[in-house]
XYZ file of C-alpha atoms in Angstrom:
483
model
C 138.728 108.819 111.042
C 137.727 107.681 107.576
C 134.361 108.110 105.877
C 133.476 104.482 106.133
C 134.339 104.123 109.792
C 132.756 107.539 110.721
C 129.289 106.696 109.305
C 129.331 102.905 109.683
C 125.705 102.024 109.437
C 125.911 99.062 111.752
C 126.954 101.263 114.579
C 124.512 104.048 113.777
C 125.107 107.857 113.631
C 125.346 110.302 116.526
C 125.727 113.956 114.953
C 125.508 116.525 117.584
C 127.194 119.668 116.221
C 123.997 121.767 116.499
C 121.965 122.826 119.422
C 118.396 122.805 118.473
C 117.376 119.334 119.666
C 117.803 115.783 118.371
C 116.076 114.028 115.558
C 115.751 110.220 115.049
C 117.027 108.673 111.880
C 114.285 106.189 111.052
C 114.606 103.229 108.648
C 111.237 103.513 106.518
C 111.220 99.775 105.859
C 111.407 98.592 109.415
C 110.785 101.711 111.844
C 114.237 100.817 113.241
C 116.131 103.812 114.699
C 119.518 104.073 112.861
C 120.954 106.849 114.846
C 120.426 110.559 115.858
C 121.408 113.996 114.732
C 120.930 117.479 116.189
C 119.110 120.252 114.321
C 120.417 123.941 114.142
C 119.106 127.050 116.058
C 118.506 130.301 114.330
C 121.670 131.756 115.745
C 123.581 129.015 114.473
C 122.155 129.473 110.906
C 123.398 133.099 111.141
C 126.802 132.127 112.421
C 127.151 129.428 109.640
C 125.928 131.849 106.835
C 128.458 134.472 108.184
C 131.303 132.004 107.818
C 130.179 130.846 104.511
C 130.145 134.381 103.103
C 133.798 135.059 104.297
C 134.954 131.724 102.819
C 133.462 132.343 99.554
C 135.763 135.314 98.807
C 138.774 133.289 98.950
C 137.108 130.309 97.061
C 136.087 132.487 94.276
C 139.613 134.043 94.006
C 141.274 130.633 93.816
C 142.675 129.658 90.480
C 140.069 127.730 88.396
C 142.119 124.702 88.307
C 142.260 124.473 92.015
C 138.497 124.303 92.349
C 138.499 121.632 89.587
C 140.879 119.439 91.408
C 138.698 119.492 94.436
C 135.628 118.341 92.518
C 137.760 115.851 90.712
C 138.723 114.348 94.160
C 135.208 114.418 95.370
C 134.139 112.568 92.221
C 136.555 109.910 93.113
C 135.481 109.867 96.862
C 131.983 109.069 95.582
C 133.312 106.087 93.806
C 135.402 104.835 96.479
C 132.679 105.021 99.102
C 129.996 103.742 97.049
C 128.921 100.941 99.558
C 128.518 103.238 102.252
C 126.515 105.882 100.405
C 124.036 103.375 98.766
C 123.571 101.636 102.028
C 122.549 104.802 103.642
C 120.469 105.628 100.665
C 118.560 102.251 100.930
C 118.177 102.347 104.911
C 117.448 106.241 105.204
C 115.306 106.770 102.355
C 113.704 103.134 101.098
C 115.735 103.252 98.036
C 116.012 99.995 96.033
C 119.666 98.842 95.042
C 119.014 99.799 91.426
C 117.731 103.309 92.308
C 120.327 103.832 94.805
C 123.076 102.749 92.448
C 121.701 104.913 89.449
C 121.541 107.874 91.804
C 125.106 107.525 92.797
C 126.573 106.999 89.261
C 124.503 110.161 88.238
C 126.157 112.123 91.035
C 129.566 110.931 89.804
C 128.950 111.950 86.330
C 127.872 115.230 87.353
C 130.908 115.762 89.611
C 133.312 115.023 86.685
C 130.939 117.398 84.443
C 131.360 120.384 87.008
C 135.000 119.881 87.372
C 135.137 120.539 83.708
C 132.971 123.593 83.950
C 135.753 125.248 85.824
C 137.783 125.392 82.822
C 135.112 126.809 80.352
C 134.862 130.486 79.299
C 133.434 132.835 81.702
C 132.206 135.582 79.368
C 131.969 137.148 76.002
C 133.538 140.236 74.213
C 130.993 142.407 72.565
C 131.886 144.957 69.762
C 131.397 148.523 70.416
C 130.481 151.637 68.499
C 133.110 153.677 70.272
C 136.481 153.199 68.583
C 138.959 151.481 71.055
C 136.501 150.380 73.674
C 136.241 146.722 74.625
C 132.937 145.329 76.126
C 133.468 142.365 78.454
C 130.390 140.523 79.540
C 131.334 138.209 82.327
C 129.658 135.501 84.426
C 130.514 136.126 88.088
C 129.540 134.163 91.354
C 126.318 134.986 92.923
C 127.916 134.531 96.509
C 126.405 132.421 98.934
C 123.869 129.900 97.509
C 121.181 128.104 99.778
C 120.470 124.583 98.537
C 117.321 123.178 100.107
C 116.945 119.468 98.821
C 114.283 116.823 99.210
C 114.342 113.158 100.481
C 113.372 111.272 97.377
C 116.574 111.479 95.508
C 118.538 113.215 98.254
C 122.088 112.800 96.599
C 121.502 113.866 93.238
C 119.163 116.745 94.207
C 121.558 118.203 96.634
C 124.596 117.730 94.314
C 122.982 118.949 91.118
C 122.980 122.453 92.662
C 126.044 122.115 94.885
C 128.584 120.999 92.361
C 127.753 123.859 89.671
C 127.436 126.438 92.412
C 131.037 125.612 93.546
C 132.387 125.253 90.159
C 131.368 128.814 89.373
C 133.022 130.180 92.642
C 130.191 130.384 94.852
C 129.831 129.046 98.414
C 126.912 126.902 99.526
C 124.853 126.416 102.595
C 123.027 122.841 102.291
C 119.903 122.076 104.046
C 118.550 118.500 103.330
C 115.243 117.176 104.229
C 114.907 115.692 107.756
C 114.232 112.396 106.161
C 117.356 112.247 104.357
C 119.912 114.359 106.377
C 122.693 111.741 106.203
C 122.339 110.793 102.516
C 121.659 114.383 101.411
C 123.862 116.239 103.669
C 126.122 114.532 106.180
C 127.918 112.374 103.705
C 128.213 115.075 101.273
C 129.826 117.340 103.781
C 132.157 114.820 105.052
C 133.313 113.977 101.457
C 133.742 117.553 100.598
C 136.032 117.948 103.537
C 138.132 115.008 102.557
C 138.379 116.276 98.838
C 140.133 119.271 100.354
C 137.346 121.719 99.976
C 138.289 124.778 102.223
C 136.251 125.093 105.595
C 132.943 126.785 105.317
C 132.753 126.738 101.394
C 130.134 124.034 101.658
C 128.454 124.417 104.909
C 125.798 122.246 106.303
C 122.580 123.048 108.231
C 120.259 120.559 109.591
C 116.709 121.167 110.408
C 113.226 121.444 109.257
C 110.986 124.056 107.582
C 111.930 126.764 109.894
C 115.389 126.503 109.292
C 114.822 126.288 105.606
C 112.848 129.680 105.754
C 115.535 131.324 107.811
C 118.233 130.372 104.856
C 115.613 131.691 102.318
C 115.154 135.031 104.146
C 118.802 135.508 105.100
C 120.086 138.765 103.523
C 123.574 137.093 103.059
C 122.242 134.113 101.097
C 122.032 135.676 97.615
C 120.448 132.685 95.772
C 118.160 129.860 96.633
C 118.072 126.515 94.701
C 115.085 124.531 95.831
C 113.666 121.222 94.738
C 110.264 120.086 96.323
C 106.612 120.682 96.104
C 104.840 123.363 94.191
C 103.219 124.840 97.299
C 106.414 125.304 99.225
C 108.050 126.553 95.971
C 105.444 129.249 95.579
C 106.096 130.483 99.101
C 109.933 130.617 98.419
C 109.412 132.310 95.212
C 107.263 134.980 96.790
C 109.830 135.588 99.514
C 112.708 135.808 97.093
C 110.651 137.966 94.666
C 110.046 140.499 97.453
C 113.870 140.434 98.319
C 114.809 140.488 94.671
C 116.834 137.224 95.269
C 117.650 134.882 92.628
C 116.082 131.494 92.601
C 116.190 128.103 90.890
C 112.932 126.369 91.771
C 112.273 122.612 90.470
C 108.971 121.665 91.753
C 106.200 119.082 91.482
C 104.604 117.242 88.375
C 101.802 115.058 87.387
C 103.343 113.822 84.227
C 101.431 112.501 81.308
C 102.516 109.223 79.584
C 100.603 109.233 76.044
C 100.273 106.041 74.004
C 99.132 106.279 70.515
C 97.175 103.729 68.606
C 100.211 102.693 66.579
C 102.556 102.195 69.472
C 104.737 99.061 70.388
C 102.736 98.095 73.469
C 105.534 95.842 74.786
C 107.893 98.706 74.803
C 105.405 101.263 76.064
C 104.243 99.185 78.904
C 107.906 98.647 80.034
C 108.684 102.346 79.865
C 105.324 102.965 81.741
C 106.194 100.597 84.598
C 109.580 102.155 84.928
C 108.095 105.686 85.138
C 105.466 104.925 87.319
C 106.792 102.394 89.893
C 110.539 103.376 90.193
C 111.349 104.341 93.714
C 107.715 103.635 94.642
C 106.464 106.452 92.369
C 108.199 109.077 94.603
C 109.465 111.101 91.879
C 108.490 114.336 90.521
C 108.781 113.139 86.987
C 106.699 109.984 87.542
C 104.483 108.825 84.875
C 101.266 109.846 87.011
C 98.673 110.012 84.043
C 98.234 107.319 81.570
C 96.666 108.633 78.511
C 96.059 105.838 76.038
C 94.301 105.438 72.850
C 90.939 103.689 73.332
C 91.464 100.947 70.759
C 94.603 99.649 72.534
C 93.687 100.550 76.041
C 92.618 96.872 77.249
C 95.769 95.401 75.837
C 97.833 97.982 77.338
C 96.292 97.740 80.644
C 97.060 93.840 80.581
C 100.599 94.399 79.635
C 100.981 96.930 82.403
C 99.338 94.660 84.973
C 101.592 91.726 84.205
C 104.631 93.976 84.711
C 103.103 95.477 87.933
C 102.365 91.999 89.538
C 105.891 90.808 88.653
C 107.727 93.472 90.662
C 108.861 92.220 94.221
C 107.931 94.486 97.118
C 110.065 94.439 100.342
C 112.862 95.745 102.360
C 115.385 97.109 99.860
C 118.310 96.702 102.421
C 117.650 93.052 103.009
C 115.906 91.838 99.982
C 116.403 91.918 96.228
C 113.227 93.938 95.365
C 112.246 96.474 92.699
C 109.753 98.275 95.181
C 110.521 99.439 98.632
C 108.505 101.226 101.331
C 106.906 104.679 101.062
C 109.050 107.146 102.992
C 106.494 107.474 105.999
C 103.092 106.563 107.306
C 101.535 109.955 106.220
C 102.488 109.466 102.603
C 101.346 105.708 102.492
C 97.897 106.924 104.069
C 97.614 109.682 101.405
C 98.352 107.400 98.365
C 95.770 104.938 99.983
C 93.196 107.760 100.337
C 93.667 108.871 96.834
C 92.913 105.465 95.566
C 89.851 104.799 97.882
C 88.323 108.282 96.819
C 88.767 107.478 93.167
C 87.304 103.929 93.481
C 84.241 105.563 95.217
C 83.913 107.683 92.147
C 84.035 104.578 89.745
C 87.470 103.655 89.196
C 88.428 100.080 89.184
C 91.488 98.781 90.426
C 93.199 96.393 88.000
C 95.981 95.111 90.414
C 97.425 96.361 93.910
C 95.564 99.123 95.448
C 95.858 98.105 99.050
C 98.882 98.926 101.494
C 100.469 97.029 104.170
C 102.129 99.553 106.632
C 104.377 101.758 104.420
C 104.377 99.211 101.415
C 102.185 99.958 98.568
C 102.256 97.515 95.713
C 102.379 98.601 92.061
C 98.911 99.594 91.079
C 97.055 99.856 88.007
C 93.563 101.541 87.923
C 91.149 101.832 84.971
C 87.847 103.473 84.145
C 89.340 106.666 85.487
C 88.099 110.157 84.753
C 89.859 113.500 84.846
C 87.987 114.632 87.906
C 89.295 111.768 90.184
C 91.935 112.851 92.502
C 94.147 109.774 91.282
C 94.279 111.488 87.926
C 94.446 115.419 88.854
C 96.732 115.360 91.814
C 100.482 114.438 92.032
C 100.385 110.986 93.487
C 103.941 110.235 94.735
C 103.176 106.620 94.962
C 103.334 103.530 92.736
C 100.182 104.090 91.067
C 99.307 104.080 87.212
C 95.768 105.607 86.393
C 94.570 105.032 82.892
C 92.260 107.311 80.828
C 91.480 106.931 77.155
C 91.204 109.198 74.204
C 90.026 109.014 70.571
C 91.910 111.743 68.687
C 95.284 113.316 68.893
C 93.888 116.677 69.765
C 91.989 115.173 72.710
C 95.201 113.650 73.888
C 96.971 117.223 73.713
C 94.068 118.552 75.681
C 94.149 115.926 78.329
C 97.938 116.610 78.889
C 97.628 120.402 79.054
C 94.630 120.223 81.350
C 96.901 120.353 84.520
C 98.566 122.897 86.626
C 101.742 121.092 86.272
C 104.237 121.162 83.209
C 107.310 119.145 84.080
C 107.642 116.127 81.768
C 105.597 113.975 79.240
C 106.275 110.794 77.139
C 104.771 110.013 73.947
C 104.711 106.379 72.127
C 104.228 105.991 68.497
C 105.764 104.328 65.587
C 105.277 107.520 63.723
C 108.129 109.921 64.810
C 106.491 112.912 62.669
C 103.197 112.412 64.249
C 104.682 112.128 67.748
C 106.981 115.242 67.252
C 103.836 117.151 65.968
C 102.077 116.423 69.337
C 105.088 117.240 71.227
C 105.205 120.634 69.860
C 101.534 121.375 71.295
C 102.414 120.201 74.903
C 102.891 122.566 77.755
C 105.684 120.960 79.524
C 109.437 121.374 79.864
C 110.630 117.892 78.722
C 109.111 115.426 76.333
C 110.420 112.066 75.647
C 109.262 110.031 72.500
C 109.323 106.372 72.776
C 110.613 106.680 76.378
C 109.517 107.310 79.954
C 109.062 110.455 81.871
C 111.816 109.834 84.445
C 114.424 110.897 82.297
C 117.556 112.871 82.869
C 120.804 113.474 81.063
C 123.196 115.919 83.069
C 124.589 117.607 80.058
C 121.023 118.500 78.951
C 119.271 121.489 80.734
C 116.379 120.163 82.939
C 113.324 121.719 84.084
C 109.486 122.454 83.874
C 106.980 125.063 83.252
C 103.672 126.163 84.856
C 103.607 125.042 88.400
C 106.537 122.701 87.864
C 109.276 125.311 87.972
C 110.186 128.973 87.714
C 111.862 128.953 84.208
C 115.112 127.778 85.903
C 117.077 124.925 84.488
C 119.676 122.633 85.736
C 122.427 120.736 83.795
C 124.977 121.379 81.099
C 125.280 124.993 79.821
C 122.384 125.903 81.857
C 124.378 125.602 85.147
C 126.750 128.373 83.860
C 123.944 130.823 83.751
C 121.832 129.764 86.911
C 124.689 129.861 89.300
C 126.320 133.133 88.068
C 125.284 136.858 87.882
C 126.251 138.913 84.669
C 128.657 141.840 84.646
C 129.386 144.187 81.922
C 132.900 145.868 82.043
C 133.801 148.352 79.271
C 137.120 149.834 78.973
C 139.069 152.242 76.754
C 142.687 153.455 76.969
C 141.998 157.198 76.260
C 139.157 158.787 78.255
C 136.214 160.018 76.286
C 135.347 163.640 76.280
C 131.647 164.437 76.257
C 129.930 167.711 75.025
C 129.574 168.848 78.754
């Protein structure tokens, strides 16, 4: 049965390979039940990890070109099944067509990049003070990598770990979020099988937090790659630190969008709208704090308001919209509460601000102060709170006054001035005359402070993250020591 027939969205999904009870697949836009799947039991997690551990040995021993060919076939299958994948992304995750299409293309690009990784050097030769000795410093597979991914960009945030892990000879146990188990798990698993990946090299486990914790704590899972909230990331980091287990943690963000007094406001407001309202603001890199020079703040707010009001809101599966639903009622209620609490403290809603079910319109808020929840908390909704500053040093202080340190953007016609500010910001990624939701997959990606654990995804960083290092020295004639 082909992938298109097996996961036909009109007939729903009934996935019952596990025995831990069933979960409904609910469409955020309508509340419609699209199908069901079963979650795993603890015993099934143990069995799957054991099988994955065995499969990894042969996969790592495979010729590097064989691994590359599987990943190339997977890339082509992503292209061939684009309609099915993007439809599930829209229906299961509330993604707009623009966002779903961008996400898929990003995964295709990564798949081709990771196929090429298999052909790269796996080590270095170091000189020796001992004549005749050779020092090899090699990258070797970690073993079994647990990949725990979120619902907001389920395809790309699963595959950005799965693909390089496989390329470097590891095996993977995937656990997608309950809200995105089809897009972030089932479809990937099925396509890997069609691509010719040997059984159990990329295993799928479905379930909630308890199943995630079982993967994190499992002694045969040698590395955990997690993308999600800072709170959960801290817990995973604590557990893995105690177990001396490798981690790659990419966590939350409350990202600053800085506009200097000499900026191109038309361009800045365009970047701001994209950074704040793409995928309903449900992005760790969302432009969550708009820090604007006081001399241009009123004009900037007017430009951003016009852009916000022009964005159509609706069901992304049925309508040509730019803003879809928030993922569930709880998140919609949380965004509404943050806005109401901030308004009670003196903030003024310029546009938007009131939800209709799970739909929350693009919202611009002014008269914001740093103590308001809409400014100092990660929003994960389509809200742009604006604060003002007078001096560059004040702007730097506002950016750095946050537990998070994922991304920032700076707008200025003076590149030297912007670069000088960028050097002072305590964030992992800074984009000048651009927006914060920025990713190029050949460039290492990651944050600092509460936004990450110094791990990086992408490009050459993948080779370091998903391997361990081994020193092998050799000499033809054995050495003789003084005793």
